[in-house]
Amino acid sequence: MYSHIPSNPSIAQNDFTLQKDGELDLKVLLFNYLQYWPVILLFILGGFSSAFLFNRYSTNIYKVESSILVKDEEPTLGMDLFESSGLGMLQGKSNIENEIGILKSFSLAEAAISGMNLNVQYFIEDFFSTSQIYGSLPVMVSVDWNKLQLVGGRFRLEVIDRDSFELTVQNDDFMIHNPADSYYKVKREQPALLEREKYSFGEEIAGDGFSFVVNQISALPGDVLLFNFVDTPTLALRYREELSVSPLNKEASILSLSLETPVRRLGEEYINKLMEMYLAKELKEKNKASENTVKFINGQLSGISDSLRFSENRLQEYRTKNKIFNLSEEGSVIFQRIQELEVERGLTEIKLNYYEVLRDYLNTNQTGDMVAPAVMGVTDPLLNSLVQAYSELQADQNTLSSNFTDKSPAVRENSTKIQNIKKQLQENVNSAVINTQNLIKDLDDQVRMLDIDVNSLPETERNLLGIQRQFSINENIYVYLLEKKAEAEITKASNMPKNNVLDFAKAGQLPVAPKKSLNLLIGMILGFIIPIGFITVKDFLNTKIDDPKELEKDIKVPLIGMIGRSVSEDKIPVLNNPRSSVTESFRSMRADMSYLSPVRNNLAILLTSSISGEGKTFVSINLASVYALMGKRTLLIGLDLRKPKIAEDFGLENDKGMSTCLSSDIPWQEVVKPTGHKDMDVILSGPIPPNPAELLLQGKFAQIIKEVKQVYDVVIFDCPPVGLVSETKELFPYADISFFVFRQGYSMKANSQILNNLVEKGGVSKIYAILNDVHIDKGYGYGYGYGYGYGYGNNSYGYHEEVQLPWWKRALRRK
């Protein structure tokens, strides 16, 4: 209870809110959590311990890094026309982004894994974890991937001796890998069954859907090894997702490759193999142009070689038969001129043939590499630039299509560029075909003009000139094609990848995971947050009255006193343990009563509550007892005719009482019973009547109360809960002071509205609130403690004597 309460209740109410709300709320919140400090500390230690164990037994993860220099291709003559044009054909093309796409492509990962033999994974078991091993293996498992195989599950191998081992299935979560359709696997419904448990090294182990051989390397008897099979597409997808490729910085064209793995050597070898396949793929792409050039020239040579052989034989036969070997001076001049025109015409026909092949290539939407125009002697810089740009865009499209869908923005943007440049290329090729055809026609006209001069020569010489002319044309074209073929083969042999490896893969010496310090910090934070969150949610969902401050805000009358929970099981601690802190709280109520009512003699006090079980009878009995200890003649009247409890607490028989007086002519003096204390009597409620409300409304009850007040100094009314029955409302006028009892941790918060309605709507005056059974410390600042009553707590410093219960009973009572 408060140490001092002003005589004016309204002033008392105002004094309760003198402290700043913000400061008080912070204290309440802090003390609310501090009362659970053992639980919070336990959770923090638990979180720290869990993080420590996680760091201790989790697998270390290492980061493997390497770098590649990506060289920008120098634009050929005429490329700047498209890069600076407004057509948008080459704008936005990022060589770095394309190379990143290639390095993270599924096809490149699949090629790297296919060359590393990673389809069998080996593990060893520790006490708490399982670790993958790589490199120095005690056994080697050979798998025939051309047959059905079980993937996903796990086998356990235990070496018996140098020649045999025991094999069991540890994890039966298998899927069936079909080599005919390796990208799609089906779940195996039946468990994998082995023919027997003991096998010999080198023996084929076959069954329904699997076939493999275990070979001995350095295994010793007693060694235990776990292994499982993983198909190449699954591994490629996994490593593709785990690989990180990013530019070293925004300005540099250096790509950094990194991979986090528990096996450092495996990560290093995979990234090195990936870079090897990347450079091989780039070189293969560059060699395709030379290979296609050689293929095109070989096709031209196959036709011209037959013509050259035929014309050579015909020339030799004609010279032998006609015994003529050289032309006359006039014939030589004519032949020289015709030969020049014919050679030019032959080379022009080769260009026309190339243009027609290129046109067919574009019209049929082929995707193979095109032969560069410069190889065939086409010196048009615009056409060369268009063909090169078109080839690069097609290569980019193949890379993007292997990583993204056709509807992705990158693929659609690149397709638009291809269509734009293809349209320009088709127009240029069609124009080149027409111009070349016109040039051939002009050359034919010049040759026909020279044929007139040829007719003036003798017949023998004229025939020789015709045969020798045909031979020279075929010979010059043949030599020209051989030169171009040699150039293409030299180019292929001298090709090198434009990109190169700066740093080969190297794993860090320290693991990047688990992050031990961070995990310990997170464990402690979670250990702190979890109980705090639970307490916060519990308080938020709590519908019971716990906080006196909150109760003060909710009710319209002053909170006069708080009665703590007694550590003993005594129902009347005021009489049986007068030095207890609970007894002292009732003494404080008695002392402060003079401020609440001017009545000094014949004081009538009424106690009620909202529902049963809130301690109304306990407060009534002990409040009466504290007045009796003072020497006041006190009478406790049990007016709860429906559910009487006073008789049980005093050890009396409820054979007669107030119901007896009201329902018969028996005077009230005859139903008064002694309590064992000389200054305290009690009128029990008596046998439960059928009409308790009507009995209390009789005029006889008012007469009894009037007479009682003349005999006793203090009269205490133990009334039924006003929230459950109606007759209590009729009893308020008989009291000088009324108390409404709440119980901490029991009374509903909504019950405060019942008290407010009595004041605002029922017109009840001089009614105050009491909080009973205070045992939850909300940090209100009044110093009450668990089980020691309001105002003193555990630290009584010798002023109070408490009857201590066993610890397990105290724990149960607190619950």
PDB file of N, CA and C in Angstrom, residues 551-592:
ATOM      1  N   LEU A 551      -3.883  -0.979 -14.555  1.00  0.00           N
ATOM      2  CA  LEU A 551      -5.175  -1.006 -13.865  1.00  0.00           C
ATOM      3  C   LEU A 551      -5.581   0.403 -13.449  1.00  0.00           C
ATOM      4  N   GLU A 552      -4.623   1.196 -12.956  1.00  0.00           N
ATOM      5  CA  GLU A 552      -4.924   2.577 -12.574  1.00  0.00           C
ATOM      6  C   GLU A 552      -5.470   3.382 -13.756  1.00  0.00           C
ATOM      7  N   LYS A 553      -4.912   3.152 -14.933  1.00  0.00           N
ATOM      8  CA  LYS A 553      -5.369   3.897 -16.102  1.00  0.00           C
ATOM      9  C   LYS A 553      -6.761   3.476 -16.529  1.00  0.00           C
ATOM     10  N   ASP A 554      -7.098   2.220 -16.309  1.00  0.00           N
ATOM     11  CA  ASP A 554      -8.365   1.696 -16.810  1.00  0.00           C
ATOM     12  C   ASP A 554      -9.552   2.035 -15.909  1.00  0.00           C
ATOM     13  N   ILE A 555      -9.324   2.191 -14.598  1.00  0.00           N
ATOM     14  CA  ILE A 555     -10.451   2.403 -13.691  1.00  0.00           C
ATOM     15  C   ILE A 555     -10.636   3.904 -13.434  1.00  0.00           C
ATOM     16  N   LYS A 556     -11.848   4.267 -13.048  1.00  0.00           N
ATOM     17  CA  LYS A 556     -12.200   5.665 -12.807  1.00  0.00           C
ATOM     18  C   LYS A 556     -12.081   6.058 -11.334  1.00  0.00           C
ATOM     19  N   VAL A 557     -11.636   5.145 -10.492  1.00  0.00           N
ATOM     20  CA  VAL A 557     -11.491   5.414  -9.067  1.00  0.00           C
ATOM     21  C   VAL A 557     -10.061   5.124  -8.654  1.00  0.00           C
ATOM     22  N   PRO A 558      -9.617   5.636  -7.491  1.00  0.00           N
ATOM     23  CA  PRO A 558      -8.242   5.379  -7.067  1.00  0.00           C
ATOM     24  C   PRO A 558      -7.994   3.909  -6.727  1.00  0.00           C
ATOM     25  N   LEU A 559      -6.775   3.464  -7.008  1.00  0.00           N
ATOM     26  CA  LEU A 559      -6.310   2.155  -6.558  1.00  0.00           C
ATOM     27  C   LEU A 559      -5.720   2.356  -5.170  1.00  0.00           C
ATOM     28  N   ILE A 560      -6.456   1.926  -4.130  1.00  0.00           N
ATOM     29  CA  ILE A 560      -6.102   2.243  -2.751  1.00  0.00           C
ATOM     30  C   ILE A 560      -5.002   1.352  -2.206  1.00  0.00           C
ATOM     31  N   GLY A 561      -5.049   0.099  -2.503  1.00  0.00           N
ATOM     32  CA  GLY A 561      -4.070  -0.784  -1.881  1.00  0.00           C
ATOM     33  C   GLY A 561      -3.772  -1.989  -2.743  1.00  0.00           C
ATOM     34  N   MET A 562      -2.616  -2.622  -2.455  1.00  0.00           N
ATOM     35  CA  MET A 562      -2.211  -3.854  -3.113  1.00  0.00           C
ATOM     36  C   MET A 562      -1.816  -4.846  -2.031  1.00  0.00           C
ATOM     37  N   ILE A 563      -2.406  -6.017  -2.105  1.00  0.00           N
ATOM     38  CA  ILE A 563      -2.155  -7.072  -1.116  1.00  0.00           C
ATOM     39  C   ILE A 563      -1.294  -8.128  -1.788  1.00  0.00           C
ATOM     40  N   GLY A 564      -0.144  -8.403  -1.194  1.00  0.00           N
ATOM     41  CA  GLY A 564       0.756  -9.378  -1.781  1.00  0.00           C
ATOM     42  C   GLY A 564       0.323 -10.803  -1.522  1.00  0.00           C
ATOM     43  N   ARG A 565       0.943 -11.709  -2.236  1.00  0.00           N
ATOM     44  CA  ARG A 565       0.667 -13.139  -2.056  1.00  0.00           C
ATOM     45  C   ARG A 565       1.444 -13.647  -0.849  1.00  0.00           C
ATOM     46  N   SER A 566       0.761 -14.333   0.019  1.00  0.00           N
ATOM     47  CA  SER A 566       1.400 -14.879   1.217  1.00  0.00           C
ATOM     48  C   SER A 566       2.172 -16.134   0.857  1.00  0.00           C
ATOM     49  N   VAL A 567       3.374 -16.258   1.480  1.00  0.00           N
ATOM     50  CA  VAL A 567       4.166 -17.455   1.223  1.00  0.00           C
ATOM     51  C   VAL A 567       3.611 -18.665   1.958  1.00  0.00           C
ATOM     52  N   SER A 568       2.792 -18.451   2.949  1.00  0.00           N
ATOM     53  CA  SER A 568       2.178 -19.557   3.678  1.00  0.00           C
ATOM     54  C   SER A 568       0.810 -19.845   3.091  1.00  0.00           C
ATOM     55  N   GLU A 569       0.246 -20.983   3.503  1.00  0.00           N
ATOM     56  CA  GLU A 569      -1.072 -21.373   3.029  1.00  0.00           C
ATOM     57  C   GLU A 569      -2.165 -20.970   4.025  1.00  0.00           C
ATOM     58  N   ASP A 570      -1.810 -20.151   4.969  1.00  0.00           N
ATOM     59  CA  ASP A 570      -2.768 -19.709   5.995  1.00  0.00           C
ATOM     60  C   ASP A 570      -3.783 -18.758   5.366  1.00  0.00           C
ATOM     61  N   LYS A 571      -5.076 -18.985   5.650  1.00  0.00           N
ATOM     62  CA  LYS A 571      -6.142 -18.141   5.121  1.00  0.00           C
ATOM     63  C   LYS A 571      -6.276 -16.827   5.892  1.00  0.00           C
ATOM     64  N   ILE A 572      -5.797 -16.825   7.136  1.00  0.00           N
ATOM     65  CA  ILE A 572      -5.939 -15.623   7.961  1.00  0.00           C
ATOM     66  C   ILE A 572      -4.566 -15.249   8.500  1.00  0.00           C
ATOM     67  N   PRO A 573      -3.672 -14.752   7.653  1.00  0.00           N
ATOM     68  CA  PRO A 573      -2.316 -14.427   8.130  1.00  0.00           C
ATOM     69  C   PRO A 573      -2.292 -13.295   9.136  1.00  0.00           C
ATOM     70  N   VAL A 574      -3.304 -12.417   9.136  1.00  0.00           N
ATOM     71  CA  VAL A 574      -3.314 -11.301  10.095  1.00  0.00           C
ATOM     72  C   VAL A 574      -3.388 -11.814  11.520  1.00  0.00           C
ATOM     73  N   LEU A 575      -4.194 -12.854  11.790  1.00  0.00           N
ATOM     74  CA  LEU A 575      -4.345 -13.408  13.132  1.00  0.00           C
ATOM     75  C   LEU A 575      -3.244 -14.400  13.460  1.00  0.00           C
ATOM     76  N   ASN A 576      -2.838 -15.204  12.482  1.00  0.00           N
ATOM     77  CA  ASN A 576      -1.912 -16.296  12.748  1.00  0.00           C
ATOM     78  C   ASN A 576      -0.446 -15.900  12.556  1.00  0.00           C
ATOM     79  N   ASN A 577      -0.186 -14.876  11.835  1.00  0.00           N
ATOM     80  CA  ASN A 577       1.195 -14.423  11.607  1.00  0.00           C
ATOM     81  C   ASN A 577       1.195 -12.901  11.566  1.00  0.00           C
ATOM     82  N   PRO A 578       1.010 -12.262  12.709  1.00  0.00           N
ATOM     83  CA  PRO A 578       0.825 -10.804  12.732  1.00  0.00           C
ATOM     84  C   PRO A 578       2.035 -10.008  12.294  1.00  0.00           C
ATOM     85  N   ARG A 579       3.237 -10.635  12.166  1.00  0.00           N
ATOM     86  CA  ARG A 579       4.425  -9.891  11.754  1.00  0.00           C
ATOM     87  C   ARG A 579       4.771 -10.103  10.278  1.00  0.00           C
ATOM     88  N   SER A 580       3.855 -10.709   9.559  1.00  0.00           N
ATOM     89  CA  SER A 580       4.115 -10.929   8.136  1.00  0.00           C
ATOM     90  C   SER A 580       3.902  -9.641   7.353  1.00  0.00           C
ATOM     91  N   SER A 581       4.483  -9.588   6.155  1.00  0.00           N
ATOM     92  CA  SER A 581       4.346  -8.402   5.304  1.00  0.00           C
ATOM     93  C   SER A 581       2.916  -8.267   4.814  1.00  0.00           C
ATOM     94  N   VAL A 582       2.194  -9.398   4.634  1.00  0.00           N
ATOM     95  CA  VAL A 582       0.794  -9.326   4.214  1.00  0.00           C
ATOM     96  C   VAL A 582      -0.034  -8.659   5.311  1.00  0.00           C
ATOM     97  N   THR A 583       0.241  -9.028   6.574  1.00  0.00           N
ATOM     98  CA  THR A 583      -0.460  -8.384   7.697  1.00  0.00           C
ATOM     99  C   THR A 583      -0.178  -6.890   7.714  1.00  0.00           C
ATOM    100  N   GLU A 584       1.068  -6.523   7.389  1.00  0.00           N
ATOM    101  CA  GLU A 584       1.423  -5.107   7.390  1.00  0.00           C
ATOM    102  C   GLU A 584       0.675  -4.340   6.312  1.00  0.00           C
ATOM    103  N   SER A 585       0.405  -5.013   5.182  1.00  0.00           N
ATOM    104  CA  SER A 585      -0.346  -4.332   4.133  1.00  0.00           C
ATOM    105  C   SER A 585      -1.784  -4.045   4.585  1.00  0.00           C
ATOM    106  N   PHE A 586      -2.375  -4.951   5.356  1.00  0.00           N
ATOM    107  CA  PHE A 586      -3.719  -4.690   5.894  1.00  0.00           C
ATOM    108  C   PHE A 586      -3.681  -3.595   6.963  1.00  0.00           C
ATOM    109  N   ARG A 587      -2.596  -3.538   7.745  1.00  0.00           N
ATOM    110  CA  ARG A 587      -2.472  -2.445   8.720  1.00  0.00           C
ATOM    111  C   ARG A 587      -2.397  -1.093   8.002  1.00  0.00           C
ATOM    112  N   SER A 588      -1.682  -1.081   6.877  1.00  0.00           N
ATOM    113  CA  SER A 588      -1.591   0.159   6.121  1.00  0.00           C
ATOM    114  C   SER A 588      -2.962   0.563   5.585  1.00  0.00           C
ATOM    115  N   MET A 589      -3.745  -0.406   5.165  1.00  0.00           N
ATOM    116  CA  MET A 589      -5.101  -0.092   4.706  1.00  0.00           C
ATOM    117  C   MET A 589      -5.930   0.484   5.853  1.00  0.00           C
ATOM    118  N   ARG A 590      -5.776  -0.115   7.021  1.00  0.00           N
ATOM    119  CA  ARG A 590      -6.519   0.368   8.190  1.00  0.00           C
ATOM    120  C   ARG A 590      -6.105   1.797   8.549  1.00  0.00           C
ATOM    121  N   ALA A 591      -4.792   2.084   8.464  1.00  0.00           N
ATOM    122  CA  ALA A 591      -4.312   3.424   8.789  1.00  0.00           C
ATOM    123  C   ALA A 591      -4.808   4.452   7.788  1.00  0.00           C
ATOM    124  N   ASP A 592      -4.863   4.077   6.522  1.00  0.00           N
ATOM    125  CA  ASP A 592      -5.276   5.017   5.479  1.00  0.00           C
ATOM    126  C   ASP A 592      -6.785   5.149   5.381  1.00  0.00           C
TER     127      ASP A 592
END
